[in-house]
Amino acid sequence: MEVLYFCNAKIKAFKKFNRNSRCTIFDTRMRSINLFKKIFVMAILLCTFLSLLFWSDLGILNFTSLAVKTIPVKNKLCYVSMNDERIQMNNKTDLKMIYYITPTYPRPEQIPELTRLSHTLMHVPRIHWVIADDQPTCSEVVKNVLRKSGIPFTHIASPKPFHYRSNNFPRGVANRRAALDWIRHNVREGILYFGDDDNTIDLELFEEMRLTKKVSMFPVGLIGGYGVSSPIIKDGKVAGFFDSWPGSRTFPVDMAGFAVNIEYLTSTASMPYIAGHEEDKFLVSLGLKIEDIEPLADNCTKILVWHTRTVKFKKPTLKIKLDKITGETYKNFADLIKETSKLGMATIDSTSGTKPLITYDRKTYESLTDIL
Amino acid sequence: MEVLYFCNAKIKAFKKFNRNSRCTIFDTRMRSINLFKKIFVMAILLCTFLSLLFWSDLGILNFTSLAVKTIPVKNKLCYVSMNDERIQMNNKTDLKMIYYITPTYPRPEQIPELTRLSHTLMHVPRIHWVIADDQPTCSEVVKNVLRKSGIPFTHIASPKPFHYRSNNFPRGVANRRAALDWIRHNVREGILYFGDDDNTIDLELFEEMRLTKKVSMFPVGLIGGYGVSSPIIKDGKVAGFFDSWPGSRTFPVDMAGFAVNIEYLTSTASMPYIAGHEEDKFLVSLGLKIEDIEPLADNCTKILVWHTRTVKFKKPTLKIKLDKITGETYKNFADLIKETSKLGMATIDSTSGTKPLITYDRKTYESLTDIL
């Protein structure tokens, strides 16, 4: 808008000049006209340059994703564990492996989210958890959750492109792209599923999606204005979609509403940075036809996955001088404060923030030394 | 406040009358004084009566809970399953049973919440899940989650007292009281833990809490203004509390922050209907002393349980004439709509609500017959 306004202002200035200059001598007039012509051309060039620069922010055309591809993203492969360390898990090799792709990002709820999701996945045989974390370094606390689960896993640090940091970027795309990239280079067969860290998935769905030949689809609960998003089935085939936001999408479905057989993952498959269109454009990029979709969950009559969302916790900053809590007496408390900070649930600062109180016998104290 | 204001107004009126009446004759004055005396006494009596009537709303004293006890609550024991139907679960009988008390209430997120919590509990040997649901009837969908888990369970329908329906009642108290009541009458030994349906709990904590002799305590993450709520440990003993809301509580801890050995559950143990004071008053009612508390989670240095909360989904009302979707062609779609309604994720109404659209080939249609 600002760019357009700038252009219009230039045009107006040019017209105004034309009107006022009639009373001046011809030579001066010509020189001035030439000067303004140059300014006008420069303004047009500047407009074009700025338009190109901010084009991707409009987020309408596929051009966006092409533009972003040119911005280098430094992904880091943190750790890959191919071993299934779960005891009493029946991992028959004739079952197809499920690659469960979870984009995540550091926030106070990250570790509890991943912890409870790990409890779900720990029940599933032949599963490989691909976690792509939206930060530049390999998170120690995320790795701990993965290790503790005993599930085979791939841990990737995949920060979103710098370009998107300050904008209303589509969350999770950089992470899913990084995970897809790892799968393309390391996996030949299996099932691909995008499961966010805050979604809830019923164990039944895993055994259903394992049978996906090309692309399977199923209802997702707690979505939009209809309470559910699902394909509509007619005689065992997908005949349309029930989703409160059509958004001119060929496949108006949620990210959690489909699974893909990795053998069907073509080289052209890609996910663009277009908020709301990630699923659709990805499915279109696979060359998927509506008649190819395999409906699951009892012909899309059961809800076995939900788009649950977790309330964001406001991370507090606490004014605590950790270096003053020394010696054995205060060690446990100091360790708890360090753990809270490490898990990202509070920022500890020695100079600013809330001065925490300590309670003992229904009274509050300002300092540990008052009670300990 | 209104009652007090009324009293003050009466006193003012009385004083004013005293000033103005000096110029009138003595007899009239005396009669008027007597009349006003009567009015004043009546006003005082009315004030006292109103105070008594609304006393429980102030929610300060224990008197509240006594008052509520007189209001009958009809709890219903829906189903008890003592069988552990989990395959490959090591249920050594020398392990103490954990009674995991979960208050819940019907809402769009209820089934996904209970589903993912069931995935956590399914990993825990020797556990009995006591679900107390805030509704007058036994929910079929809640029972399905319980059955599916294979865990031994008790299903109670425990609606909150009528008295609290329209007020800012403390959520979950009626349910926890009903569960405690069932435990008192049916269980002799084991460990009691209050785990809400939206909390997240690490599997490690179960094995720790199983060793509770009287009352054990541990840190809870994502609480209040400090990011964590925890006892403060000095030489292996609790020496105070770290919680951003002291609230004049003897034990300023979260509901998820302690476990109780059932043998220590005295007959006087009770939980009042006082928002914010449920945990504290319950622990005080056990006769607990600070020196009796057993710190867990590595002397309260690790966070193994989190007060995660789920975003409330706004349940939509959809205008769908279900009786018109007949025959085999539309059966699957009709079944999905019924399932969505049964799981409480949308209200289906034949006369009012949002008229849902159907999408096919990037176009939207108003009726099923347009595409099917």
CSV table of C-alpha atoms in Angstrom, one decimal, chain B residues 61-364:
chain,number,residue,atom,x,y,z
B,61,LEU,CA,-14.6,-19.6,56.3
B,62,ASN,CA,-15.0,-23.4,56.5
B,63,PHE,CA,-18.7,-22.7,57.4
B,64,THR,CA,-19.3,-22.7,53.6
B,65,SER,CA,-18.6,-26.3,53.3
B,66,LEU,CA,-20.8,-27.2,56.2
B,67,ALA,CA,-23.6,-25.2,54.6
B,68,VAL,CA,-23.2,-27.0,51.3
B,69,LYS,CA,-23.2,-30.5,52.9
B,70,THR,CA,-26.8,-30.0,53.7
B,71,ILE,CA,-27.7,-29.7,49.9
B,72,PRO,CA,-28.2,-33.2,48.7
B,73,VAL,CA,-26.1,-34.2,45.6
B,74,LYS,CA,-27.3,-37.3,43.8
B,75,ASN,CA,-24.2,-39.2,42.7
B,76,LYS,CA,-24.5,-42.2,40.5
B,77,LEU,CA,-22.0,-45.1,40.5
B,78,CYS,CA,-22.0,-45.9,36.7
B,79,TYR,CA,-19.6,-48.8,36.4
B,80,VAL,CA,-16.8,-50.4,38.3
B,81,SER,CA,-14.2,-52.6,36.5
B,82,MET,CA,-11.7,-54.3,38.8
B,83,ASN,CA,-10.1,-56.3,35.9
B,84,ASP,CA,-6.9,-55.2,34.3
B,85,GLU,CA,-7.4,-56.1,30.7
B,86,ARG,CA,-4.0,-54.8,29.4
B,87,ILE,CA,-1.8,-57.3,27.6
B,88,GLN,CA,1.9,-57.4,28.5
B,89,MET,CA,1.4,-55.4,31.6
B,90,ASN,CA,3.5,-56.4,34.6
B,91,ASN,CA,1.0,-56.1,37.5
B,92,LYS,CA,3.1,-57.4,40.3
B,93,THR,CA,0.8,-57.5,43.3
B,94,ASP,CA,3.5,-56.3,45.7
B,95,LEU,CA,3.1,-52.9,44.1
B,96,LYS,CA,0.7,-50.5,45.9
B,97,MET,CA,-2.3,-49.6,43.7
B,98,ILE,CA,-2.5,-46.0,42.6
B,99,TYR,CA,-6.0,-44.5,42.6
B,100,TYR,CA,-5.9,-41.8,40.0
B,101,ILE,CA,-8.9,-39.4,40.6
B,102,THR,CA,-9.9,-37.4,37.5
B,103,PRO,CA,-12.7,-34.9,37.8
B,104,THR,CA,-14.1,-34.2,34.3
B,105,TYR,CA,-17.1,-32.4,32.7
B,106,PRO,CA,-18.9,-32.6,29.4
B,107,ARG,CA,-17.5,-30.2,26.8
B,108,PRO,CA,-16.1,-30.5,23.2
B,109,GLU,CA,-12.6,-31.3,24.4
B,110,GLN,CA,-13.6,-33.9,27.0
B,111,ILE,CA,-13.1,-37.1,24.9
B,112,PRO,CA,-9.8,-36.1,23.4
B,113,GLU,CA,-8.5,-35.0,26.8
B,114,LEU,CA,-9.5,-38.3,28.4
B,115,THR,CA,-8.2,-40.3,25.4
B,116,ARG,CA,-4.7,-38.8,25.7
B,117,LEU,CA,-4.7,-39.1,29.4
B,118,SER,CA,-5.7,-42.8,29.0
B,119,HIS,CA,-2.6,-43.3,26.8
B,120,THR,CA,-0.4,-42.1,29.7
B,121,LEU,CA,-2.1,-44.2,32.4
B,122,MET,CA,-2.0,-47.3,30.1
B,123,HIS,CA,1.7,-47.4,30.7
B,124,VAL,CA,1.4,-47.5,34.5
B,125,PRO,CA,1.1,-50.9,36.2
B,126,ARG,CA,-1.3,-51.3,39.2
B,127,ILE,CA,-3.4,-48.3,38.6
B,128,HIS,CA,-7.2,-47.8,39.1
B,129,TRP,CA,-8.7,-44.8,37.3
B,130,VAL,CA,-11.6,-43.1,39.2
B,131,ILE,CA,-13.4,-40.8,36.8
B,132,ALA,CA,-16.0,-38.5,38.3
B,133,ASP,CA,-18.0,-36.7,35.6
B,134,ASP,CA,-19.9,-33.5,36.3
B,135,GLN,CA,-23.2,-34.5,34.8
B,136,PRO,CA,-26.3,-36.2,36.2
B,137,THR,CA,-26.3,-39.2,33.9
B,138,CYS,CA,-23.7,-41.9,33.0
B,139,SER,CA,-21.9,-40.7,29.8
B,140,GLU,CA,-21.7,-43.5,27.2
B,141,VAL,CA,-18.7,-41.8,25.4
B,142,VAL,CA,-16.8,-41.4,28.7
B,143,LYS,CA,-17.4,-45.1,29.5
B,144,ASN,CA,-16.1,-46.0,26.0
B,145,VAL,CA,-12.7,-44.3,26.7
B,146,LEU,CA,-12.4,-46.1,30.0
B,147,ARG,CA,-13.3,-49.5,28.5
B,148,LYS,CA,-10.9,-49.0,25.6
B,149,SER,CA,-8.0,-48.3,27.9
B,150,GLY,CA,-8.1,-51.7,29.6
B,151,ILE,CA,-7.3,-50.1,32.9
B,152,PRO,CA,-9.4,-51.0,36.0
B,153,PHE,CA,-11.8,-48.1,36.6
B,154,THR,CA,-14.6,-46.6,38.5
B,155,HIS,CA,-17.0,-44.4,36.6
B,156,ILE,CA,-19.1,-42.0,38.7
B,157,ALA,CA,-21.7,-39.4,37.6
B,158,SER,CA,-21.3,-36.6,40.1
B,159,PRO,CA,-23.1,-33.4,39.2
B,160,LYS,CA,-22.2,-30.3,41.1
B,161,PRO,CA,-24.7,-29.2,43.8
B,162,PHE,CA,-27.6,-27.2,42.3
B,163,HIS,CA,-26.6,-24.3,44.6
B,164,TYR,CA,-23.4,-23.8,42.6
B,165,ARG,CA,-24.8,-24.0,39.1
B,166,SER,CA,-25.2,-20.3,38.6
B,167,ASN,CA,-22.3,-19.1,40.7
B,168,ASN,CA,-18.6,-18.9,40.3
B,169,PHE,CA,-18.3,-22.4,41.8
B,170,PRO,CA,-15.0,-24.2,42.3
B,171,ARG,CA,-14.9,-26.7,39.4
B,172,GLY,CA,-14.2,-30.3,40.2
B,173,VAL,CA,-14.9,-30.3,44.0
B,174,ALA,CA,-18.2,-32.3,43.8
B,175,ASN,CA,-16.4,-34.8,41.6
B,176,ARG,CA,-13.4,-35.2,43.9
B,177,ARG,CA,-15.7,-35.5,46.9
B,178,ALA,CA,-17.7,-38.3,45.2
B,179,ALA,CA,-14.4,-40.1,44.3
B,180,LEU,CA,-13.1,-39.8,47.8
B,181,ASP,CA,-16.4,-41.2,49.1
B,182,TRP,CA,-16.1,-44.2,46.8
B,183,ILE,CA,-12.5,-44.8,47.9
B,184,ARG,CA,-13.5,-44.6,51.6
B,185,HIS,CA,-16.1,-47.3,51.2
B,186,ASN,CA,-14.2,-49.6,48.8
B,187,VAL,CA,-10.5,-49.2,49.3
B,188,ARG,CA,-8.3,-50.1,52.2
B,189,GLU,CA,-4.8,-49.4,51.0
B,190,GLY,CA,-3.1,-47.7,48.1
B,191,ILE,CA,-2.1,-44.3,46.9
B,192,LEU,CA,-4.5,-41.4,46.1
B,193,TYR,CA,-3.7,-38.8,43.5
B,194,PHE,CA,-5.8,-36.0,42.0
B,195,GLY,CA,-5.0,-35.8,38.3
B,196,ASP,CA,-7.1,-33.4,36.2
B,197,ASP,CA,-8.1,-34.4,32.7
B,198,ASP,CA,-5.9,-31.7,31.1
B,199,ASN,CA,-2.8,-32.1,33.2
B,200,THR,CA,0.4,-33.7,31.8
B,201,ILE,CA,2.3,-36.2,34.0
B,202,ASP,CA,5.6,-37.9,33.4
B,203,LEU,CA,5.7,-41.7,33.8
B,204,GLU,CA,8.6,-41.4,36.3
B,205,LEU,CA,6.3,-39.7,38.8
B,206,PHE,CA,4.0,-42.8,39.2
B,207,GLU,CA,6.8,-45.0,40.5
B,208,GLU,CA,7.9,-42.3,42.9
B,209,MET,CA,4.4,-41.5,44.3
B,210,ARG,CA,3.8,-45.3,44.9
B,211,LEU,CA,6.2,-45.1,47.8
B,212,THR,CA,4.2,-42.4,49.7
B,213,LYS,CA,3.9,-43.2,53.4
B,214,LYS,CA,1.7,-40.3,54.5
B,215,VAL,CA,1.7,-37.4,52.1
B,216,SER,CA,4.3,-36.8,49.4
B,217,MET,CA,4.9,-33.5,47.5
B,218,PHE,CA,6.6,-32.5,44.2
B,219,PRO,CA,7.0,-29.5,41.9
B,220,VAL,CA,4.2,-28.7,39.3
B,221,GLY,CA,5.2,-26.8,36.2
B,222,LEU,CA,3.2,-24.1,34.3
B,223,ILE,CA,1.7,-22.7,37.5
B,224,GLY,CA,1.0,-19.0,38.3
B,225,GLY,CA,3.5,-16.2,38.2
B,226,TYR,CA,6.7,-18.2,39.0
B,227,GLY,CA,6.3,-20.9,36.2
B,228,VAL,CA,6.4,-23.6,38.9
B,229,SER,CA,4.9,-24.3,42.3
B,230,SER,CA,6.9,-26.4,44.7
B,231,PRO,CA,7.9,-27.1,48.3
B,232,ILE,CA,11.3,-25.7,49.2
B,233,ILE,CA,13.7,-28.4,50.5
B,234,LYS,CA,16.3,-28.0,53.2
B,235,ASP,CA,18.3,-31.1,54.2
B,236,GLY,CA,15.8,-33.4,52.7
B,237,LYS,CA,12.8,-31.9,54.5
B,238,VAL,CA,10.2,-29.3,53.4
B,239,ALA,CA,11.1,-25.9,54.9
B,240,GLY,CA,8.7,-23.7,53.0
B,241,PHE,CA,6.8,-23.2,49.7
B,242,PHE,CA,7.5,-21.5,46.4
B,243,ASP,CA,4.2,-20.5,44.9
B,244,SER,CA,3.2,-17.1,43.5
B,245,TRP,CA,-0.2,-17.1,45.3
B,246,PRO,CA,0.3,-17.6,49.0
B,247,GLY,CA,-3.4,-16.9,49.7
B,248,SER,CA,-3.0,-17.3,53.4
B,249,ARG,CA,-2.6,-21.1,52.8
B,250,THR,CA,-0.8,-23.4,55.2
B,251,PHE,CA,0.1,-25.6,52.2
B,252,PRO,CA,0.3,-23.4,49.1
B,253,VAL,CA,0.5,-26.2,46.6
B,254,ASP,CA,-1.4,-27.2,43.4
B,255,MET,CA,-3.9,-30.1,43.3
B,256,ALA,CA,-1.5,-32.0,41.1
B,257,GLY,CA,1.4,-31.5,43.5
B,258,PHE,CA,0.8,-34.2,46.1
B,259,ALA,CA,-0.1,-37.8,46.7
B,260,VAL,CA,-1.7,-39.4,49.8
B,261,ASN,CA,-1.4,-42.9,51.2
B,262,ILE,CA,-5.0,-44.1,51.6
B,263,GLU,CA,-4.3,-45.5,55.1
B,264,TYR,CA,-3.6,-41.9,56.1
B,265,LEU,CA,-7.0,-40.7,54.8
B,266,THR,CA,-8.7,-40.0,58.1
B,267,SER,CA,-12.4,-39.9,58.6
B,268,THR,CA,-12.2,-36.1,59.0
B,269,ALA,CA,-10.6,-35.6,55.6
B,270,SER,CA,-12.8,-33.4,53.4
B,271,MET,CA,-12.5,-30.9,50.5
B,272,PRO,CA,-14.5,-27.7,50.8
B,273,TYR,CA,-16.2,-25.7,48.0
B,274,ILE,CA,-13.8,-22.8,48.4
B,275,ALA,CA,-12.2,-21.8,45.1
B,276,GLY,CA,-8.4,-21.7,45.4
B,277,HIS,CA,-8.4,-23.3,48.8
B,278,GLU,CA,-9.5,-26.9,47.9
B,279,GLU,CA,-6.0,-28.4,48.2
B,280,ASP,CA,-4.9,-26.5,51.3
B,281,LYS,CA,-8.1,-27.2,53.3
B,282,PHE,CA,-8.0,-30.9,52.2
B,283,LEU,CA,-4.4,-31.3,53.4
B,284,VAL,CA,-5.2,-29.4,56.7
B,285,SER,CA,-8.2,-31.7,57.2
B,286,LEU,CA,-5.8,-34.7,57.1
B,287,GLY,CA,-4.0,-33.2,60.1
B,288,LEU,CA,-0.9,-32.9,58.1
B,289,LYS,CA,2.2,-31.3,59.6
B,290,ILE,CA,4.9,-29.7,57.5
B,291,GLU,CA,7.5,-32.1,58.9
B,292,ASP,CA,5.5,-35.1,57.7
B,293,ILE,CA,5.7,-34.2,54.0
B,294,GLU,CA,7.8,-36.5,51.9
B,295,PRO,CA,9.5,-34.6,49.1
B,296,LEU,CA,9.7,-36.5,45.8
B,297,ALA,CA,11.1,-35.8,42.3
B,298,ASP,CA,14.7,-35.9,43.5
B,299,ASN,CA,14.1,-33.7,46.5
B,300,CYS,CA,11.8,-31.4,44.5
B,301,THR,CA,14.4,-30.5,41.9
B,302,LYS,CA,12.7,-32.1,38.9
B,303,ILE,CA,9.4,-31.1,37.2
B,304,LEU,CA,7.5,-34.3,36.4
B,305,VAL,CA,3.9,-32.9,36.2
B,306,TRP,CA,2.5,-29.8,34.5
B,307,HIS,CA,-0.7,-27.8,34.8
B,308,THR,CA,-1.3,-27.8,31.0
B,309,ARG,CA,-4.7,-26.3,30.0
B,310,THR,CA,-6.6,-26.8,26.8
B,311,VAL,CA,-8.1,-24.0,24.7
B,312,LYS,CA,-11.9,-24.1,24.9
B,313,PHE,CA,-13.5,-25.0,21.6
B,314,LYS,CA,-16.6,-23.0,20.8
B,315,LYS,CA,-19.3,-25.6,20.1
B,316,PRO,CA,-21.1,-24.7,16.9
B,317,THR,CA,-24.8,-25.3,16.2
B,318,LEU,CA,-25.3,-26.7,12.7
B,319,LYS,CA,-28.6,-26.5,10.8
B,320,ILE,CA,-28.8,-30.0,9.4
B,321,LYS,CA,-32.1,-31.9,8.8
B,322,LEU,CA,-30.7,-35.3,9.8
B,323,ASP,CA,-34.1,-37.0,9.0
B,324,LYS,CA,-33.7,-36.0,5.4
B,325,ILE,CA,-30.3,-37.7,5.0
B,326,THR,CA,-31.8,-41.2,4.5
B,327,GLY,CA,-30.8,-44.2,2.4
B,328,GLU,CA,-27.5,-45.9,1.9
B,329,THR,CA,-25.9,-43.2,-0.3
B,330,TYR,CA,-25.7,-40.6,2.4
B,331,LYS,CA,-25.4,-43.0,5.4
B,332,ASN,CA,-21.7,-42.5,6.1
B,333,PHE,CA,-22.1,-38.7,6.2
B,334,ALA,CA,-25.2,-38.9,8.4
B,335,ASP,CA,-23.2,-41.2,10.8
B,336,LEU,CA,-20.3,-38.7,11.0
B,337,ILE,CA,-22.7,-35.9,11.9
B,338,LYS,CA,-24.3,-38.1,14.6
B,339,GLU,CA,-20.8,-39.0,15.9
B,340,THR,CA,-19.8,-35.3,16.0
B,341,SER,CA,-22.9,-34.5,18.0
B,342,LYS,CA,-22.5,-37.5,20.3
B,343,LEU,CA,-19.0,-36.5,21.1
B,344,GLY,CA,-20.3,-33.1,22.0
B,345,MET,CA,-18.3,-31.2,19.3
B,346,ALA,CA,-21.4,-29.7,17.5
B,347,THR,CA,-25.1,-29.3,18.2
B,348,ILE,CA,-27.3,-30.4,15.3
B,349,ASP,CA,-30.5,-28.6,14.9
B,350,SER,CA,-33.1,-29.0,12.1
B,351,THR,CA,-34.4,-25.4,12.4
B,352,SER,CA,-31.6,-23.0,13.4
B,353,GLY,CA,-27.8,-22.6,13.4
B,354,THR,CA,-25.1,-22.3,10.7
B,355,LYS,CA,-26.1,-23.8,7.4
B,356,PRO,CA,-23.0,-25.8,6.5
B,357,LEU,CA,-21.5,-25.8,3.0
B,358,ILE,CA,-20.1,-28.7,1.1
B,359,THR,CA,-17.0,-28.3,-1.1
B,360,TYR,CA,-16.2,-30.1,-4.3
B,361,ASP,CA,-13.7,-29.2,-6.9
B,362,ARG,CA,-12.9,-25.8,-5.3
B,363,LYS,CA,-16.6,-24.8,-5.4
B,364,THR,CA,-19.1,-24.8,-2.5
